[in-house]
Amino acid sequence: MENTIKVNTASMLLTYIALLWWRCRSIGKRQSEIGIWQEFQYELKGQFYLEFSKKKLDQCCDG
């Protein structure tokens, strides 16, 4: 498979996954509203980046 096709396919799949995450997060009544760009980035990174999630968990457990 060509690299261009791989990149296009991956970006399309990630877009759908991100939209699904956002919809589920928006519907969740227990979660507060995201008001600023930094909060959105923090939430998104926590959802998709394993290393970020580990750091977030460590901070939570230490505090």
CHARMM-style PDB file with segment names, atoms N, HN, CA, C and O in Angstrom:
ATOM      1  N   MET     1       0.856  -1.182   0.000  1.00  0.00      PROA
ATOM      2  CA  MET     1       0.000   0.000   0.000  1.00  0.00      PROA
ATOM      3  C   MET     1       0.903   1.246   0.000  1.00  0.00      PROA
ATOM      4  O   MET     1       1.912   1.293   0.704  1.00  0.00      PROA
ATOM      5  N   GLU     2       0.533   2.223  -0.777  1.00  0.00      PROA
ATOM      6  HN  GLU     2      -0.287   2.185  -1.349  1.00  0.00      PROA
ATOM      7  CA  GLU     2       1.304   3.467  -0.852  1.00  0.00      PROA
ATOM      8  C   GLU     2       1.224   4.246   0.459  1.00  0.00      PROA
ATOM      9  O   GLU     2       0.238   4.160   1.189  1.00  0.00      PROA
ATOM     10  N   ASN     3       2.279   5.004   0.740  1.00  0.00      PROA
ATOM     11  HN  ASN     3       3.081   5.074   0.146  1.00  0.00      PROA
ATOM     12  CA  ASN     3       2.302   5.812   1.961  1.00  0.00      PROA
ATOM     13  C   ASN     3       1.166   6.826   1.995  1.00  0.00      PROA
ATOM     14  O   ASN     3       0.591   7.076   3.055  1.00  0.00      PROA
ATOM     15  N   THR     4       0.843   7.404   0.862  1.00  0.00      PROA
ATOM     16  HN  THR     4       1.310   7.201   0.002  1.00  0.00      PROA
ATOM     17  CA  THR     4      -0.240   8.388   0.808  1.00  0.00      PROA
ATOM     18  C   THR     4      -1.564   7.765   1.225  1.00  0.00      PROA
ATOM     19  O   THR     4      -2.344   8.375   1.956  1.00  0.00      PROA
ATOM     20  N   ILE     5      -1.809   6.562   0.762  1.00  0.00      PROA
ATOM     21  HN  ILE     5      -1.175   6.066   0.168  1.00  0.00      PROA
ATOM     22  CA  ILE     5      -3.049   5.862   1.119  1.00  0.00      PROA
ATOM     23  C   ILE     5      -3.055   5.545   2.612  1.00  0.00      PROA
ATOM     24  O   ILE     5      -4.081   5.692   3.275  1.00  0.00      PROA
ATOM     25  N   LYS     6      -1.919   5.114   3.137  1.00  0.00      PROA
ATOM     26  HN  LYS     6      -1.085   4.995   2.598  1.00  0.00      PROA
ATOM     27  CA  LYS     6      -1.821   4.807   4.568  1.00  0.00      PROA
ATOM     28  C   LYS     6      -2.102   6.046   5.417  1.00  0.00      PROA
ATOM     29  O   LYS     6      -2.855   5.983   6.389  1.00  0.00      PROA
ATOM     30  N   VAL     7      -1.495   7.166   5.044  1.00  0.00      PROA
ATOM     31  HN  VAL     7      -0.883   7.217   4.254  1.00  0.00      PROA
ATOM     32  CA  VAL     7      -1.684   8.412   5.799  1.00  0.00      PROA
ATOM     33  C   VAL     7      -3.141   8.859   5.733  1.00  0.00      PROA
ATOM     34  O   VAL     7      -3.722   9.231   6.753  1.00  0.00      PROA
ATOM     35  N   ASN     8      -3.724   8.826   4.561  1.00  0.00      PROA
ATOM     36  HN  ASN     8      -3.252   8.524   3.733  1.00  0.00      PROA
ATOM     37  CA  ASN     8      -5.128   9.234   4.408  1.00  0.00      PROA
ATOM     38  C   ASN     8      -6.065   8.332   5.201  1.00  0.00      PROA
ATOM     39  O   ASN     8      -7.001   8.815   5.838  1.00  0.00      PROA
ATOM     40  N   THR     9      -5.820   7.035   5.165  1.00  0.00      PROA
ATOM     41  HN  THR     9      -5.060   6.643   4.648  1.00  0.00      PROA
ATOM     42  CA  THR     9      -6.658   6.091   5.906  1.00  0.00      PROA
ATOM     43  C   THR     9      -6.522   6.310   7.412  1.00  0.00      PROA
ATOM     44  O   THR     9      -7.520   6.344   8.131  1.00  0.00      PROA
ATOM     45  N   ALA    10      -5.287   6.458   7.884  1.00  0.00      PROA
ATOM     46  HN  ALA    10      -4.476   6.431   7.300  1.00  0.00      PROA
ATOM     47  CA  ALA    10      -5.062   6.673   9.316  1.00  0.00      PROA
ATOM     48  C   ALA    10      -5.701   7.968   9.790  1.00  0.00      PROA
ATOM     49  O   ALA    10      -6.323   7.993  10.851  1.00  0.00      PROA
ATOM     50  N   SER    11      -5.559   9.041   9.025  1.00  0.00      PROA
ATOM     51  HN  SER    11      -5.054   9.020   8.163  1.00  0.00      PROA
ATOM     52  CA  SER    11      -6.144  10.318   9.449  1.00  0.00      PROA
ATOM     53  C   SER    11      -7.664  10.247   9.462  1.00  0.00      PROA
ATOM     54  O   SER    11      -8.301  10.845  10.330  1.00  0.00      PROA
ATOM     55  N   MET    12      -8.251   9.532   8.524  1.00  0.00      PROA
ATOM     56  HN  MET    12      -7.734   9.046   7.819  1.00  0.00      PROA
ATOM     57  CA  MET    12      -9.703   9.374   8.499  1.00  0.00      PROA
ATOM     58  C   MET    12     -10.179   8.594   9.727  1.00  0.00      PROA
ATOM     59  O   MET    12     -11.157   8.977  10.368  1.00  0.00      PROA
ATOM     60  N   LEU    13      -9.487   7.505  10.051  1.00  0.00      PROA
ATOM     61  HN  LEU    13      -8.692   7.194   9.530  1.00  0.00      PROA
ATOM     62  CA  LEU    13      -9.868   6.706  11.212  1.00  0.00      PROA
ATOM     63  C   LEU    13      -9.700   7.491  12.511  1.00  0.00      PROA
ATOM     64  O   LEU    13     -10.559   7.429  13.391  1.00  0.00      PROA
ATOM     65  N   LEU    14      -8.603   8.226  12.631  1.00  0.00      PROA
ATOM     66  HN  LEU    14      -7.905   8.276  11.916  1.00  0.00      PROA
ATOM     67  CA  LEU    14      -8.385   9.027  13.837  1.00  0.00      PROA
ATOM     68  C   LEU    14      -9.437  10.119  13.977  1.00  0.00      PROA
ATOM     69  O   LEU    14      -9.848  10.448  15.090  1.00  0.00      PROA
ATOM     70  N   THR    15      -9.869  10.676  12.867  1.00  0.00      PROA
ATOM     71  HN  THR    15      -9.535  10.409  11.963  1.00  0.00      PROA
ATOM     72  CA  THR    15     -10.924  11.690  12.900  1.00  0.00      PROA
ATOM     73  C   THR    15     -12.206  11.099  13.461  1.00  0.00      PROA
ATOM     74  O   THR    15     -12.844  11.704  14.322  1.00  0.00      PROA
ATOM     75  N   TYR    16     -12.585   9.928  12.983  1.00  0.00      PROA
ATOM     76  HN  TYR    16     -12.066   9.436  12.284  1.00  0.00      PROA
ATOM     77  CA  TYR    16     -13.804   9.284  13.476  1.00  0.00      PROA
ATOM     78  C   TYR    16     -13.691   8.916  14.953  1.00  0.00      PROA
ATOM     79  O   TYR    16     -14.642   9.083  15.716  1.00  0.00      PROA
ATOM     80  N   ILE    17     -12.532   8.420  15.346  1.00  0.00      PROA
ATOM     81  HN  ILE    17     -11.759   8.285  14.726  1.00  0.00      PROA
ATOM     82  CA  ILE    17     -12.331   8.057  16.752  1.00  0.00      PROA
ATOM     83  C   ILE    17     -12.405   9.293  17.638  1.00  0.00      PROA
ATOM     84  O   ILE    17     -13.020   9.260  18.704  1.00  0.00      PROA
ATOM     85  N   ALA    18     -11.780  10.388  17.199  1.00  0.00      PROA
ATOM     86  HN  ALA    18     -11.281  10.415  16.333  1.00  0.00      PROA
ATOM     87  CA  ALA    18     -11.814  11.633  17.975  1.00  0.00      PROA
ATOM     88  C   ALA    18     -13.235  12.176  18.082  1.00  0.00      PROA
ATOM     89  O   ALA    18     -13.637  12.654  19.143  1.00  0.00      PROA
ATOM     90  N   LEU    19     -13.995  12.107  16.997  1.00  0.00      PROA
ATOM     91  HN  LEU    19     -13.668  11.718  16.136  1.00  0.00      PROA
ATOM     92  CA  LEU    19     -15.388  12.574  17.041  1.00  0.00      PROA
ATOM     93  C   LEU    19     -16.228  11.727  17.985  1.00  0.00      PROA
ATOM     94  O   LEU    19     -17.061  12.254  18.722  1.00  0.00      PROA
ATOM     95  N   LEU    20     -16.014  10.426  17.964  1.00  0.00      PROA
ATOM     96  HN  LEU    20     -15.337   9.997  17.365  1.00  0.00      PROA
ATOM     97  CA  LEU    20     -16.737   9.538  18.875  1.00  0.00      PROA
ATOM     98  C   LEU    20     -16.377   9.850  20.325  1.00  0.00      PROA
ATOM     99  O   LEU    20     -17.255   9.912  21.186  1.00  0.00      PROA
ATOM    100  N   TRP    21     -15.077  10.047  20.597  1.00  0.00      PROA
ATOM    101  HN  TRP    21     -14.364   9.996  19.897  1.00  0.00      PROA
ATOM    102  CA  TRP    21     -14.652  10.404  21.951  1.00  0.00      PROA
ATOM    103  C   TRP    21     -15.312  11.702  22.391  1.00  0.00      PROA
ATOM    104  O   TRP    21     -15.814  11.798  23.511  1.00  0.00      PROA
ATOM    105  N   TRP    22     -15.315  12.706  21.508  1.00  0.00      PROA
ATOM    106  HN  TRP    22     -14.908  12.628  20.598  1.00  0.00      PROA
ATOM    107  CA  TRP    22     -15.886  14.003  21.855  1.00  0.00      PROA
ATOM    108  C   TRP    22     -17.381  13.885  22.125  1.00  0.00      PROA
ATOM    109  O   TRP    22     -17.890  14.476  23.077  1.00  0.00      PROA
ATOM    110  N   ARG    23     -18.081  13.128  21.295  1.00  0.00      PROA
ATOM    111  HN  ARG    23     -17.667  12.647  20.522  1.00  0.00      PROA
ATOM    112  CA  ARG    23     -19.518  12.955  21.491  1.00  0.00      PROA
ATOM    113  C   ARG    23     -19.802  12.274  22.826  1.00  0.00      PROA
ATOM    114  O   ARG    23     -20.682  12.712  23.568  1.00  0.00      PROA
ATOM    115  N   CYS    24     -19.071  11.213  23.137  1.00  0.00      PROA
ATOM    116  HN  CYS    24     -18.357  10.857  22.535  1.00  0.00      PROA
ATOM    117  CA  CYS    24     -19.264  10.509  24.408  1.00  0.00      PROA
ATOM    118  C   CYS    24     -18.926  11.414  25.587  1.00  0.00      PROA
ATOM    119  O   CYS    24     -19.616  11.395  26.606  1.00  0.00      PROA
ATOM    120  N   ARG    25     -17.873  12.199  25.451  1.00  0.00      PROA
ATOM    121  HN  ARG    25     -17.313  12.215  24.623  1.00  0.00      PROA
ATOM    122  CA  ARG    25     -17.476  13.095  26.531  1.00  0.00      PROA
ATOM    123  C   ARG    25     -18.493  14.201  26.723  1.00  0.00      PROA
ATOM    124  O   ARG    25     -18.785  14.588  27.854  1.00  0.00      PROA
ATOM    125  N   SER    26     -19.032  14.712  25.632  1.00  0.00      PROA
ATOM    126  HN  SER    26     -18.795  14.397  24.713  1.00  0.00      PROA
ATOM    127  CA  SER    26     -20.013  15.799  25.698  1.00  0.00      PROA
ATOM    128  C   SER    26     -21.326  15.343  26.312  1.00  0.00      PROA
ATOM    129  O   SER    26     -21.998  16.114  26.998  1.00  0.00      PROA
ATOM    130  N   ILE    27     -21.690  14.095  26.067  1.00  0.00      PROA
ATOM    131  HN  ILE    27     -21.144  13.469  25.510  1.00  0.00      PROA
ATOM    132  CA  ILE    27     -22.948  13.559  26.582  1.00  0.00      PROA
ATOM    133  C   ILE    27     -22.837  13.244  28.071  1.00  0.00      PROA
ATOM    134  O   ILE    27     -23.828  13.324  28.798  1.00  0.00      PROA
ATOM    135  N   GLY    28     -21.632  12.884  28.529  1.00  0.00      PROA
ATOM    136  HN  GLY    28     -20.828  12.819  27.939  1.00  0.00      PROA
ATOM    137  CA  GLY    28     -21.428  12.514  29.924  1.00  0.00      PROA
ATOM    138  C   GLY    28     -21.806  13.640  30.870  1.00  0.00      PROA
ATOM    139  O   GLY    28     -21.218  14.720  30.818  1.00  0.00      PROA
ATOM    140  N   LYS    29     -22.759  13.403  31.713  1.00  0.00      PROA
ATOM    141  HN  LYS    29     -23.237  12.526  31.756  1.00  0.00      PROA
ATOM    142  CA  LYS    29     -23.260  14.437  32.627  1.00  0.00      PROA
ATOM    143  C   LYS    29     -22.287  14.714  33.768  1.00  0.00      PROA
ATOM    144  O   LYS    29     -22.305  15.803  34.343  1.00  0.00      PROA
ATOM    145  N   ARG    30     -21.445  13.750  34.100  1.00  0.00      PROA
ATOM    146  HN  ARG    30     -21.431  12.866  33.633  1.00  0.00      PROA
ATOM    147  CA  ARG    30     -20.554  13.904  35.250  1.00  0.00      PROA
ATOM    148  C   ARG    30     -19.329  14.759  34.943  1.00  0.00      PROA
ATOM    149  O   ARG    30     -18.666  15.249  35.857  1.00  0.00      PROA
ATOM    150  N   GLN    31     -19.032  14.936  33.679  1.00  0.00      PROA
ATOM    151  HN  GLN    31     -19.570  14.538  32.936  1.00  0.00      PROA
ATOM    152  CA  GLN    31     -17.823  15.661  33.312  1.00  0.00      PROA
ATOM    153  C   GLN    31     -18.130  17.133  33.100  1.00  0.00      PROA
ATOM    154  O   GLN    31     -19.157  17.504  32.533  1.00  0.00      PROA
ATOM    155  N   SER    32     -17.207  17.959  33.573  1.00  0.00      PROA
ATOM    156  HN  SER    32     -16.372  17.657  34.033  1.00  0.00      PROA
ATOM    157  CA  SER    32     -17.411  19.397  33.432  1.00  0.00      PROA
ATOM    158  C   SER    32     -17.163  19.832  31.990  1.00  0.00      PROA
ATOM    159  O   SER    32     -16.522  19.126  31.212  1.00  0.00      PROA
ATOM    160  N   GLU    33     -17.673  20.986  31.662  1.00  0.00      PROA
ATOM    161  HN  GLU    33     -18.193  21.559  32.294  1.00  0.00      PROA
ATOM    162  CA  GLU    33     -17.530  21.532  30.318  1.00  0.00      PROA
ATOM    163  C   GLU    33     -16.098  22.002  30.090  1.00  0.00      PROA
ATOM    164  O   GLU    33     -15.459  22.540  30.994  1.00  0.00      PROA
ATOM    165  N   ILE    34     -15.607  21.795  28.889  1.00  0.00      PROA
ATOM    166  HN  ILE    34     -16.126  21.358  28.155  1.00  0.00      PROA
ATOM    167  CA  ILE    34     -14.275  22.282  28.529  1.00  0.00      PROA
ATOM    168  C   ILE    34     -14.428  23.714  28.052  1.00  0.00      PROA
ATOM    169  O   ILE    34     -15.159  23.981  27.099  1.00  0.00      PROA
ATOM    170  N   GLY    35     -13.736  24.640  28.716  1.00  0.00      PROA
ATOM    171  HN  GLY    35     -13.142  24.423  29.491  1.00  0.00      PROA
ATOM    172  CA  GLY    35     -13.906  26.043  28.397  1.00  0.00      PROA
ATOM    173  C   GLY    35     -12.779  26.669  27.600  1.00  0.00      PROA
ATOM    174  O   GLY    35     -12.985  27.661  26.901  1.00  0.00      PROA
ATOM    175  N   ILE    36     -11.581  26.091  27.699  1.00  0.00      PROA
ATOM    176  HN  ILE    36     -11.414  25.285  28.267  1.00  0.00      PROA
ATOM    177  CA  ILE    36     -10.447  26.695  27.000  1.00  0.00      PROA
ATOM    178  C   ILE    36      -9.680  25.631  26.220  1.00  0.00      PROA
ATOM    179  O   ILE    36      -9.792  24.435  26.491  1.00  0.00      PROA
ATOM    180  N   TRP    37      -8.900  26.094  25.249  1.00  0.00      PROA
ATOM    181  HN  TRP    37      -8.809  27.065  25.029  1.00  0.00      PROA
ATOM    182  CA  TRP    37      -8.162  25.211  24.356  1.00  0.00      PROA
ATOM    183  C   TRP    37      -7.213  24.290  25.124  1.00  0.00      PROA
ATOM    184  O   TRP    37      -7.084  23.117  24.775  1.00  0.00      PROA
ATOM    185  N   GLN    38      -6.552  24.798  26.159  1.00  0.00      PROA
ATOM    186  HN  GLN    38      -6.657  25.751  26.442  1.00  0.00      PROA
ATOM    187  CA  GLN    38      -5.609  23.993  26.921  1.00  0.00      PROA
ATOM    188  C   GLN    38      -6.309  22.817  27.602  1.00  0.00      PROA
ATOM    189  O   GLN    38      -5.754  21.720  27.666  1.00  0.00      PROA
ATOM    190  N   GLU    39      -7.510  23.036  28.104  1.00  0.00      PROA
ATOM    191  HN  GLU    39      -7.960  23.928  28.052  1.00  0.00      PROA
ATOM    192  CA  GLU    39      -8.266  21.944  28.716  1.00  0.00      PROA
ATOM    193  C   GLU    39      -8.598  20.869  27.687  1.00  0.00      PROA
ATOM    194  O   GLU    39      -8.499  19.674  27.967  1.00  0.00      PROA
ATOM    195  N   PHE    40      -8.995  21.308  26.490  1.00  0.00      PROA
ATOM    196  HN  PHE    40      -9.075  22.279  26.263  1.00  0.00      PROA
ATOM    197  CA  PHE    40      -9.314  20.372  25.420  1.00  0.00      PROA
ATOM    198  C   PHE    40      -8.085  19.537  25.065  1.00  0.00      PROA
ATOM    199  O   PHE    40      -8.175  18.316  24.932  1.00  0.00      PROA
ATOM    200  N   GLN    41      -6.933  20.199  24.913  1.00  0.00      PROA
ATOM    201  HN  GLN    41      -6.859  21.191  25.021  1.00  0.00      PROA
ATOM    202  CA  GLN    41      -5.702  19.488  24.580  1.00  0.00      PROA
ATOM    203  C   GLN    41      -5.352  18.474  25.666  1.00  0.00      PROA
ATOM    204  O   GLN    41      -4.955  17.348  25.366  1.00  0.00      PROA
ATOM    205  N   TYR    42      -5.498  18.872  26.917  1.00  0.00      PROA
ATOM    206  HN  TYR    42      -5.821  19.787  27.161  1.00  0.00      PROA
ATOM    207  CA  TYR    42      -5.195  17.999  28.044  1.00  0.00      PROA
ATOM    208  C   TYR    42      -6.070  16.749  28.009  1.00  0.00      PROA
ATOM    209  O   TYR    42      -5.576  15.632  28.159  1.00  0.00      PROA
ATOM    210  N   GLU    43      -7.368  16.947  27.811  1.00  0.00      PROA
ATOM    211  HN  GLU    43      -7.769  17.855  27.689  1.00  0.00      PROA
ATOM    212  CA  GLU    43      -8.310  15.826  27.748  1.00  0.00      PROA
ATOM    213  C   GLU    43      -8.005  14.914  26.561  1.00  0.00      PROA
ATOM    214  O   GLU    43      -8.003  13.691  26.698  1.00  0.00      PROA
ATOM    215  N   LEU    44      -7.752  15.504  25.411  1.00  0.00      PROA
ATOM    216  HN  LEU    44      -7.753  16.497  25.300  1.00  0.00      PROA
ATOM    217  CA  LEU    44      -7.497  14.726  24.204  1.00  0.00      PROA
ATOM    218  C   LEU    44      -6.205  13.926  24.326  1.00  0.00      PROA
ATOM    219  O   LEU    44      -6.161  12.753  23.955  1.00  0.00      PROA
ATOM    220  N   LYS    45      -5.169  14.547  24.839  1.00  0.00      PROA
ATOM    221  HN  LYS    45      -5.204  15.499  25.141  1.00  0.00      PROA
ATOM    222  CA  LYS    45      -3.905  13.832  25.023  1.00  0.00      PROA
ATOM    223  C   LYS    45      -4.066  12.690  26.018  1.00  0.00      PROA
ATOM    224  O   LYS    45      -3.507  11.610  25.827  1.00  0.00      PROA
ATOM    225  N   GLY    46      -4.824  12.927  27.070  1.00  0.00      PROA
ATOM    226  HN  GLY    46      -5.278  13.805  27.225  1.00  0.00      PROA
ATOM    227  CA  GLY    46      -5.071  11.877  28.050  1.00  0.00      PROA
ATOM    228  C   GLY    46      -5.806  10.691  27.458  1.00  0.00      PROA
ATOM    229  O   GLY    46      -5.641   9.559  27.913  1.00  0.00      PROA
ATOM    230  N   GLN    47      -6.604  10.946  26.460  1.00  0.00      PROA
ATOM    231  HN  GLN    47      -6.737  11.866  26.090  1.00  0.00      PROA
ATOM    232  CA  GLN    47      -7.369   9.892  25.810  1.00  0.00      PROA
ATOM    233  C   GLN    47      -6.524   9.091  24.825  1.00  0.00      PROA
ATOM    234  O   GLN    47      -6.705   7.879  24.706  1.00  0.00      PROA
ATOM    235  N   PHE    48      -5.614   9.740  24.124  1.00  0.00      PROA
ATOM    236  HN  PHE    48      -5.467  10.724  24.221  1.00  0.00      PROA
ATOM    237  CA  PHE    48      -4.944   9.100  22.999  1.00  0.00      PROA
ATOM    238  C   PHE    48      -3.456   8.837  23.171  1.00  0.00      PROA
ATOM    239  O   PHE    48      -2.893   8.036  22.425  1.00  0.00      PROA
ATOM    240  N   TYR    49      -2.806   9.481  24.122  1.00  0.00      PROA
ATOM    241  HN  TYR    49      -3.264  10.132  24.727  1.00  0.00      PROA
ATOM    242  CA  TYR    49      -1.374   9.279  24.288  1.00  0.00      PROA
ATOM    243  C   TYR    49      -1.110   8.505  25.569  1.00  0.00      PROA
ATOM    244  O   TYR    49      -1.399   8.986  26.664  1.00  0.00      PROA
ATOM    245  N   LEU    50      -0.564   7.313  25.429  1.00  0.00      PROA
ATOM    246  HN  LEU    50      -0.329   6.922  24.539  1.00  0.00      PROA
ATOM    247  CA  LEU    50      -0.329   6.442  26.566  1.00  0.00      PROA
ATOM    248  C   LEU    50       0.602   7.082  27.593  1.00  0.00      PROA
ATOM    249  O   LEU    50       0.327   7.035  28.791  1.00  0.00      PROA
ATOM    250  N   GLU    51       1.696   7.677  27.135  1.00  0.00      PROA
ATOM    251  HN  GLU    51       1.920   7.716  26.161  1.00  0.00      PROA
ATOM    252  CA  GLU    51       2.643   8.300  28.059  1.00  0.00      PROA
ATOM    253  C   GLU    51       1.988   9.428  28.853  1.00  0.00      PROA
ATOM    254  O   GLU    51       2.239   9.569  30.050  1.00  0.00      PROA
ATOM    255  N   PHE    52       1.161  10.223  28.201  1.00  0.00      PROA
ATOM    256  HN  PHE    52       0.958  10.108  27.229  1.00  0.00      PROA
ATOM    257  CA  PHE    52       0.467  11.313  28.876  1.00  0.00      PROA
ATOM    258  C   PHE    52      -0.479  10.754  29.932  1.00  0.00      PROA
ATOM    259  O   PHE    52      -0.584  11.301  31.030  1.00  0.00      PROA
ATOM    260  N   SER    53      -1.167   9.666  29.600  1.00  0.00      PROA
ATOM    261  HN  SER    53      -1.082   9.222  28.709  1.00  0.00      PROA
ATOM    262  CA  SER    53      -2.094   9.044  30.540  1.00  0.00      PROA
ATOM    263  C   SER    53      -1.361   8.519  31.764  1.00  0.00      PROA
ATOM    264  O   SER    53      -1.857   8.639  32.884  1.00  0.00      PROA
ATOM    265  N   LYS    54      -0.185   7.939  31.559  1.00  0.00      PROA
ATOM    266  HN  LYS    54       0.218   7.842  30.649  1.00  0.00      PROA
ATOM    267  CA  LYS    54       0.602   7.432  32.683  1.00  0.00      PROA
ATOM    268  C   LYS    54       1.012   8.573  33.612  1.00  0.00      PROA
ATOM    269  O   LYS    54       0.917   8.447  34.833  1.00  0.00      PROA
ATOM    270  N   LYS    55       1.471   9.692  33.033  1.00  0.00      PROA
ATOM    271  HN  LYS    55       1.548   9.795  32.041  1.00  0.00      PROA
ATOM    272  CA  LYS    55       1.863  10.846  33.844  1.00  0.00      PROA
ATOM    273  C   LYS    55       0.668  11.392  34.616  1.00  0.00      PROA
ATOM    274  O   LYS    55       0.783  11.745  35.789  1.00  0.00      PROA
ATOM    275  N   LYS    56      -0.478  11.456  33.947  1.00  0.00      PROA
ATOM    276  HN  LYS    56      -0.571  11.168  32.993  1.00  0.00      PROA
ATOM    277  CA  LYS    56      -1.701  11.957  34.572  1.00  0.00      PROA
ATOM    278  C   LYS    56      -2.093  11.068  35.752  1.00  0.00      PROA
ATOM    279  O   LYS    56      -2.491  11.566  36.805  1.00  0.00      PROA
ATOM    280  N   LEU    57      -1.981   9.758  35.574  1.00  0.00      PROA
ATOM    281  HN  LEU    57      -1.659   9.352  34.718  1.00  0.00      PROA
ATOM    282  CA  LEU    57      -2.306   8.815  36.634  1.00  0.00      PROA
ATOM    283  C   LEU    57      -1.336   8.955  37.799  1.00  0.00      PROA
ATOM    284  O   LEU    57      -1.750   8.942  38.958  1.00  0.00      PROA
ATOM    285  N   ASP    58      -0.049   9.089  37.496  1.00  0.00      PROA
ATOM    286  HN  ASP    58       0.287   9.100  36.554  1.00  0.00      PROA
ATOM    287  CA  ASP    58       0.952   9.269  38.549  1.00  0.00      PROA
ATOM    288  C   ASP    58       0.682  10.534  39.358  1.00  0.00      PROA
ATOM    289  O   ASP    58       0.786  10.517  40.585  1.00  0.00      PROA
ATOM    290  N   GLN    59       0.337  11.625  38.684  1.00  0.00      PROA
ATOM    291  HN  GLN    59       0.252  11.638  37.688  1.00  0.00      PROA
ATOM    292  CA  GLN    59       0.035  12.882  39.369  1.00  0.00      PROA
ATOM    293  C   GLN    59      -1.188  12.724  40.262  1.00  0.00      PROA
ATOM    294  O   GLN    59      -1.229  13.247  41.376  1.00  0.00      PROA
ATOM    295  N   CYS    60      -2.159  12.016  39.775  1.00  0.00      PROA
ATOM    296  HN  CYS    60      -2.126  11.591  38.870  1.00  0.00      PROA
ATOM    297  CA  CYS    60      -3.395  11.811  40.529  1.00  0.00      PROA
ATOM    298  C   CYS    60      -3.130  10.998  41.795  1.00  0.00      PROA
ATOM    299  O   CYS    60      -3.635  11.325  42.869  1.00  0.00      PROA
ATOM    300  N   CYS    61      -2.348   9.957  41.660  1.00  0.00      PROA
ATOM    301  HN  CYS    61      -1.938   9.692  40.788  1.00  0.00      PROA
ATOM    302  CA  CYS    61      -2.078   9.071  42.792  1.00  0.00      PROA
ATOM    303  C   CYS    61      -1.125   9.689  43.800  1.00  0.00      PROA
ATOM    304  O   CYS    61      -1.206   9.392  44.992  1.00  0.00      PROA
ATOM    305  N   ASP    62      -0.219  10.548  43.333  1.00  0.00      PROA
ATOM    306  HN  ASP    62      -0.153  10.789  42.365  1.00  0.00      PROA
ATOM    307  CA  ASP    62       0.732  11.198  44.231  1.00  0.00      PROA
ATOM    308  C   ASP    62       0.081  12.318  45.034  1.00  0.00      PROA
ATOM    309  O   ASP    62       0.479  12.598  46.164  1.00  0.00      PROA
ATOM    310  N   GLY    63      -0.926  12.955  44.436  1.00  0.00      PROA
ATOM    311  HN  GLY    63      -1.249  12.727  43.517  1.00  0.00      PROA
ATOM    312  CA  GLY    63      -1.544  14.122  45.060  1.00  0.00      PROA
ATOM    313  C   GLY    63      -2.644  13.726  45.918  1.00  0.00      PROA
ATOM    314  OT1 GLY    63      -3.287  14.579  46.530  1.00  0.00      PROA
TER     315      GLY     63
END
